[in-house]
Coordinates of C-alpha atoms in Angstrom, one line a residue:
M12 CA -19.5 16.1 8.7
F13 CA -21.7 19.3 9.9
G14 CA -19.3 21.0 12.1
T15 CA -16.8 24.1 11.9
S16 CA -13.7 23.9 9.8
E17 CA -11.6 24.4 13.2
E18 CA -13.6 21.2 14.8
L19 CA -13.1 19.1 11.8
F20 CA -9.3 19.8 11.4
D21 CA -8.7 19.3 15.5
F22 CA -10.3 16.0 15.2
I23 CA -7.9 15.2 12.5
A24 CA -5.2 16.6 14.5
S25 CA -6.0 14.9 17.0
G26 CA -6.2 11.5 15.7
L27 CA -2.7 12.0 14.6
G28 CA -1.4 13.0 18.0
K29 CA -2.5 9.5 19.3
F30 CA -1.2 7.4 16.7
A31 CA 2.1 9.0 17.1
E32 CA 1.7 8.0 20.5
R33 CA 1.3 4.7 19.8
E34 CA 4.2 4.4 18.3
G35 CA 6.6 4.7 21.3
G36 CA 10.3 4.3 20.6
K37 CA 10.1 2.6 17.4
F38 CA 10.5 6.1 15.5
S39 CA 12.2 9.5 16.7
M40 CA 13.2 12.4 14.8
Q41 CA 16.1 14.3 14.6
S42 CA 16.4 17.4 17.1
G43 CA 14.6 20.2 15.2
R44 CA 12.8 18.4 12.3
K45 CA 9.1 17.7 12.0
R46 CA 7.4 14.7 11.1
E47 CA 6.1 15.1 7.4
I48 CA 3.0 14.2 6.3
G49 CA 1.1 13.0 3.3
F50 CA -2.6 14.4 3.2
T51 CA -5.2 12.2 1.3
F52 CA -7.9 14.3 0.9
S53 CA -10.6 13.2 -1.2
F54 CA -12.7 15.9 -2.0
P55 CA -12.4 18.4 -5.1
V56 CA -9.7 21.3 -4.5
R57 CA -7.9 23.7 -6.8
Q58 CA -4.5 22.3 -6.1
T59 CA -1.7 25.5 -6.4
S60 CA 1.1 23.2 -5.3
I61 CA 2.3 20.2 -4.1
A62 CA 1.4 21.2 -0.5
S63 CA -1.3 23.6 -0.8
G64 CA -4.8 23.1 -2.3
I65 CA -7.8 25.4 -2.0
L66 CA -11.1 23.1 -1.2
I67 CA -13.6 23.9 -4.0
K68 CA -16.8 21.9 -2.4
W69 CA -17.7 19.5 -0.2
T70 CA -18.9 16.4 -1.1
K71 CA -20.2 12.9 -0.2
G72 CA -22.5 14.7 2.3
F73 CA -19.7 16.6 4.0
A74 CA -21.2 20.2 4.9
V75 CA -18.2 21.8 6.6
S76 CA -19.0 25.7 7.3
G77 CA -15.7 28.0 6.6
T78 CA -13.3 25.4 4.7
A79 CA -14.5 26.5 1.0
G80 CA -11.9 28.5 -0.6
R81 CA -9.9 27.8 1.8
D82 CA -6.2 26.5 2.1
V83 CA -6.8 22.8 3.8
V84 CA -3.3 21.7 3.9
A85 CA -3.0 25.4 5.9
C86 CA -6.1 24.4 8.1
L87 CA -4.5 21.0 8.7
N88 CA -0.9 22.7 9.5
E89 CA -2.6 25.2 12.0
A90 CA -4.7 22.3 13.9
M91 CA -1.4 20.1 14.3
E92 CA 0.0 23.3 15.8
R93 CA -2.9 23.9 18.4
Q94 CA -2.3 20.0 19.5
G95 CA 1.3 20.8 20.0
L96 CA 2.5 18.6 17.4
E97 CA 6.0 18.4 15.8
M98 CA 4.1 17.7 12.1
Q99 CA 3.9 19.4 8.7
V100 CA 2.1 18.6 5.5
S101 CA 4.6 17.9 2.7
A102 CA 2.3 16.3 -0.2
L103 CA -1.6 17.3 -0.8
V104 CA -2.2 14.1 -2.3
N105 CA -6.3 13.0 -4.0
D106 CA -6.8 9.8 -2.8
A107 CA -6.9 8.1 -6.5
V108 CA -3.8 10.3 -7.5
G109 CA -2.3 8.6 -4.2
T110 CA -3.5 5.2 -5.6
L111 CA -2.1 5.7 -8.7
A112 CA 1.3 6.6 -7.1
G113 CA 1.4 3.7 -4.5
A114 CA 0.7 1.1 -7.1
R115 CA 2.9 2.5 -10.0
Y116 CA 5.6 2.6 -7.5
W117 CA 5.4 -1.3 -7.7
D118 CA 4.5 -1.6 -11.5
D119 CA 5.1 0.5 -14.3
D120 CA 2.5 -0.9 -16.4
V121 CA -0.3 1.2 -13.9
M122 CA -1.8 3.9 -15.8
V123 CA -5.3 4.1 -14.1
A124 CA -6.4 4.3 -10.6
V125 CA -9.8 4.2 -9.4
I126 CA -11.7 5.0 -5.7
L127 CA -14.8 3.2 -5.3
G128 CA -15.7 3.4 -2.2
T129 CA -17.8 6.1 0.2
G130 CA -17.9 8.4 -3.1
T131 CA -15.9 7.9 -6.1
N132 CA -12.9 9.4 -8.3
A133 CA -10.4 8.3 -11.3
C134 CA -7.0 9.8 -12.3
Y135 CA -5.3 8.5 -15.3
I136 CA -1.4 9.2 -16.7
E137 CA -1.7 11.9 -19.8
R138 CA 0.5 13.1 -22.7
M139 CA 1.3 16.7 -21.8
D140 CA 1.1 17.4 -25.9
A141 CA -2.7 16.0 -25.4
I142 CA -3.7 18.7 -23.1
P143 CA -3.7 21.8 -25.1
K144 CA -3.9 24.5 -21.8
L145 CA -0.5 23.3 -20.7
Q146 CA 1.2 23.1 -24.0
S147 CA 3.6 26.2 -22.1
H148 CA 4.4 23.5 -19.4
V149 CA 7.7 21.9 -19.2
S150 CA 7.7 18.1 -18.0
S151 CA 10.8 15.8 -17.7
S152 CA 8.9 13.0 -18.8
G153 CA 6.4 14.5 -21.1
R154 CA 3.6 13.1 -19.0
T155 CA 1.5 14.2 -16.4
I156 CA -1.6 12.9 -14.2
I157 CA -4.9 13.3 -14.8
N158 CA -7.7 14.1 -11.9
T159 CA -10.9 13.8 -13.3
E160 CA -13.2 14.1 -10.6
W161 CA -15.4 11.9 -12.5
G162 CA -17.7 11.9 -9.2
A163 CA -19.1 15.2 -10.7
F164 CA -20.1 14.0 -14.0
S165 CA -23.7 14.4 -14.4
K166 CA -25.0 14.6 -18.0
G167 CA -26.5 12.1 -19.9
L168 CA -26.6 9.4 -17.2
P169 CA -29.2 6.8 -17.5
L170 CA -31.5 8.0 -14.3
T171 CA -34.8 6.7 -12.6
V172 CA -37.3 8.5 -10.3
F173 CA -35.5 6.9 -7.7
D174 CA -32.3 8.6 -8.8
R175 CA -34.0 12.0 -9.1
D176 CA -35.6 11.3 -6.1
M177 CA -32.7 10.8 -3.9
D178 CA -30.5 13.7 -5.3
A179 CA -33.5 16.5 -5.2
A180 CA -33.1 15.1 -1.2
T181 CA -29.4 15.5 -0.7
I182 CA -27.7 18.7 0.3
N183 CA -26.0 19.1 -3.0
P184 CA -28.8 18.3 -5.7
G185 CA -27.9 18.1 -9.6
E186 CA -24.2 17.4 -8.7
Q187 CA -22.1 15.0 -8.2
I188 CA -24.6 12.3 -10.3
F189 CA -21.9 10.0 -11.7
E190 CA -20.7 9.2 -7.8
K191 CA -25.1 8.8 -6.9
T192 CA -25.8 6.6 -9.2
I193 CA -22.3 4.2 -8.7
S194 CA -20.4 4.7 -4.9
G195 CA -21.1 3.2 -1.9
M196 CA -22.7 6.3 0.3
Y197 CA -25.7 5.8 -2.1
L198 CA -26.5 2.7 -3.4
G199 CA -28.3 1.4 -0.1
E200 CA -30.6 4.6 -0.4
I201 CA -31.5 3.7 -4.1
V202 CA -32.2 0.1 -3.2
R203 CA -34.6 1.6 0.4
R204 CA -36.4 4.1 -1.8
V205 CA -37.2 1.2 -4.6
L206 CA -38.2 -1.3 -1.7
L207 CA -40.5 1.6 -0.3
K208 CA -42.4 2.1 -3.5
M209 CA -43.0 -1.3 -3.7
A210 CA -44.2 -1.9 -0.2
E211 CA -46.5 1.5 -0.6
E212 CA -48.1 0.5 -4.0
G213 CA -47.5 -2.9 -4.4
A214 CA -47.9 -4.6 -0.7
L215 CA -44.4 -6.2 -0.9
F216 CA -44.2 -7.0 2.8
G217 CA -48.0 -7.3 3.0
D218 CA -51.1 -5.0 3.6
S219 CA -49.1 -2.4 6.0
S220 CA -46.3 -0.2 4.7
P221 CA -43.2 -0.1 7.4
E222 CA -43.2 3.6 8.9
K223 CA -39.2 2.8 9.7
L224 CA -38.6 2.4 5.7
S225 CA -39.4 5.8 5.0
T226 CA -36.4 6.8 6.9
P227 CA -33.8 8.3 4.1
F228 CA -30.4 6.2 4.6
L229 CA -31.7 3.5 6.5
L230 CA -29.8 1.1 4.6
R231 CA -26.6 1.2 4.3
T232 CA -24.7 -0.5 1.6
P233 CA -23.0 -2.9 3.7
D234 CA -26.9 -4.4 4.4
V235 CA -27.0 -4.7 0.7
C236 CA -24.0 -6.1 0.2
A237 CA -24.8 -8.9 3.2
M238 CA -28.1 -9.2 1.6
Q239 CA -26.5 -10.1 -1.2
Q240 CA -24.1 -12.8 -0.3
D241 CA -26.9 -14.6 1.8
D242 CA -27.1 -18.2 0.1
S243 CA -29.4 -19.8 3.0
D244 CA -33.0 -21.5 1.8
D245 CA -35.1 -19.0 3.5
L246 CA -32.5 -16.0 3.4
K247 CA -32.5 -15.5 6.6
V248 CA -29.6 -13.0 6.6
V249 CA -32.4 -10.5 4.2
G250 CA -34.8 -11.1 7.0
S251 CA -32.7 -10.3 9.9
I252 CA -31.5 -7.0 8.0
L253 CA -35.0 -6.0 7.0
H254 CA -36.2 -6.4 10.8
D255 CA -33.6 -5.0 12.6
S256 CA -32.6 -2.2 10.5
A257 CA -36.5 -1.3 9.0
S258 CA -38.8 -3.5 11.3
V259 CA -39.8 -4.9 8.5
E260 CA -41.6 -8.3 8.4
S261 CA -41.3 -10.6 5.6
N262 CA -41.3 -13.9 3.7
V263 CA -39.3 -15.7 1.8
S264 CA -40.7 -14.8 -1.5
A265 CA -40.3 -11.3 -0.5
R266 CA -36.7 -11.5 0.5
K267 CA -36.1 -13.0 -2.6
I268 CA -37.7 -10.0 -4.4
V269 CA -35.5 -7.7 -2.3
V270 CA -32.0 -9.9 -3.4
E271 CA -33.3 -9.3 -6.9
V272 CA -33.8 -5.0 -6.3
C273 CA -29.8 -5.6 -4.7
D274 CA -28.6 -7.1 -7.6
T275 CA -30.1 -4.7 -10.4
I276 CA -29.4 -1.5 -8.6
V277 CA -25.4 -3.0 -7.8
K278 CA -25.2 -4.1 -11.2
R279 CA -26.4 -0.7 -12.7
G280 CA -23.5 0.5 -10.5
G281 CA -20.8 -1.9 -11.2
R282 CA -21.3 -1.3 -15.1
L283 CA -21.3 2.6 -15.0
A284 CA -18.1 2.2 -13.3
G285 CA -16.4 -0.3 -15.6
A286 CA -18.1 2.2 -18.8
G287 CA -15.8 4.8 -16.9
I288 CA -12.9 3.1 -16.8
V289 CA -13.2 2.2 -20.7
G290 CA -14.1 6.0 -21.3
I291 CA -10.4 6.7 -19.7
L292 CA -8.7 4.4 -21.5
Q293 CA -10.3 4.9 -25.1
K294 CA -9.5 8.5 -24.7
M295 CA -5.7 7.1 -23.7
E296 CA -5.8 5.1 -26.6
E297 CA -6.7 8.3 -29.1
D298 CA -4.0 10.5 -27.8
S299 CA -1.4 7.7 -27.7
K300 CA -2.4 6.9 -31.3
G301 CA -2.6 3.3 -30.3
L302 CA 0.2 2.5 -27.6
V303 CA -2.4 1.5 -24.7
F304 CA -4.3 -1.5 -26.0
G305 CA -1.1 -3.1 -27.8
K306 CA 0.4 -3.7 -24.0
R307 CA -0.4 -4.8 -20.4
T308 CA -2.3 -1.8 -19.1
V309 CA -2.9 -2.0 -15.3
V310 CA -5.9 0.1 -13.6
A311 CA -5.4 -0.1 -9.5
M312 CA -8.4 0.1 -7.6
D313 CA -8.6 1.3 -4.1
G314 CA -12.0 1.7 -1.5
G315 CA -14.5 -0.1 0.4
L316 CA -17.0 -0.9 -2.2
Y317 CA -15.2 -2.4 -4.3
E318 CA -12.7 -4.4 -1.6
H319 CA -16.0 -6.0 0.0
Y320 CA -18.6 -6.4 -2.5
P321 CA -17.6 -9.0 -5.0
Q322 CA -20.7 -8.7 -7.0
Y323 CA -19.6 -4.9 -7.7
R324 CA -16.3 -6.6 -8.3
R325 CA -17.6 -8.4 -10.9
Y326 CA -20.1 -6.6 -12.6
L327 CA -17.2 -3.9 -13.7
Q328 CA -15.4 -6.4 -14.6
D329 CA -17.9 -8.0 -17.3
A330 CA -18.8 -4.1 -18.4
V331 CA -15.2 -4.1 -19.3
T332 CA -14.8 -7.1 -21.2
E333 CA -17.9 -6.5 -22.9
L334 CA -17.2 -2.9 -23.7
L335 CA -13.4 -3.8 -25.0
G336 CA -14.0 -7.2 -26.6
S337 CA -12.1 -10.2 -25.4
E338 CA -9.1 -9.8 -27.2
L339 CA -8.5 -5.8 -26.1
S340 CA -9.7 -6.8 -22.4
K341 CA -7.0 -9.5 -22.3
N342 CA -4.5 -6.7 -21.6
V343 CA -6.7 -4.8 -19.2
V344 CA -5.7 -5.8 -15.8
I345 CA -7.7 -4.5 -13.2
E346 CA -6.2 -4.9 -9.2
H347 CA -7.1 -4.1 -6.3
S348 CA -4.3 -1.7 -4.5
K349 CA -5.2 -2.2 -0.6
D350 CA -5.0 0.8 1.3
G351 CA -3.1 2.5 -2.0
S352 CA -4.2 5.6 -1.7
G353 CA -2.4 6.1 2.0
I354 CA 0.7 4.6 1.1
G355 CA 0.9 6.3 -2.1
A356 CA 0.6 10.0 0.1
A357 CA 3.3 8.5 2.0
L358 CA 5.5 7.7 -0.7
L359 CA 5.0 11.2 -2.4
A360 CA 5.3 12.9 1.0
A361 CA 8.8 11.3 1.2
A362 CA 9.5 12.4 -2.2
N363 CA 9.3 15.8 -1.8
S364 CA 11.0 15.7 1.4
M365 CA 12.5 19.2 3.0
Y366 CA 15.0 17.1 4.2
G367 CA 17.9 15.0 2.6
H368 CA 17.4 11.3 2.4
D369 CA 20.2 9.2 4.1
L370 CA 19.9 5.8 1.7

């Protein structure tokens, strides 16, 4: 995450090489052909073609040097050459776009895709006539995919002192604010900051302020999730996580407060994510002049946060239902598309193959 561009892409190419080795004799290419890769790249790029894109900036805590302003496909192709791999990228795919493609392959009603994992993003299918700058472009379907990069939305969000202090301490202060309020990389850190304040000013854990709790990103979102799942009488799991991660000794009363803090932060994150989905659906409804809410519309979800955090999923769904109302929300199906971005990238790579398909 903090090395050079060459180190990062050599690491990826090495992983691809090991994966190909494990395949053994299950799959072989015709002589002279290279294996084709669908490259899921979940960072903002200026996409110049189906198989090229210039990195605009790193997000999600990455600070790899020498990549911004370069074609990330060329970076990976060069790394695969250095590793001696007979492979090449035939499709560069944003993770949200990959999820949309993968889910829509099976279901024509998929119109939106959202990633909720370490980071977050969303994309949706838009009418070409609703995009002023693309009026000169011709599309056989009359539609295209808009990658919103909604993690970068940073205006008008309800922020607390904990959000502002965390943002100031990141490597990209003032940027990716929506991502910093709803995604998996940051929820645990917000909880940690709240607990530290309560320990220092409200003696949450007794007279001593736990020094280790001052360590940034000490609490991870999986820890927060595990604490929220604890249904034991004495909240033993909560106590264990506080002790093991932060060297904090706690009583049952303090543990109950910790769970409440976790729930508050996760509830806000899930509801903001749900509001984002509703915003996209309302935009599509306006552009189509009423053709979205009157029929089944599927939102494909991928990412570890959404997959593994049941309370987050529930709060997101509740917000969508609340904002749309019970009648309209009946037609909106929010569906988990496991590994959707990778599957979608493979499908798009196959569709853009330089070799003919023998079907």
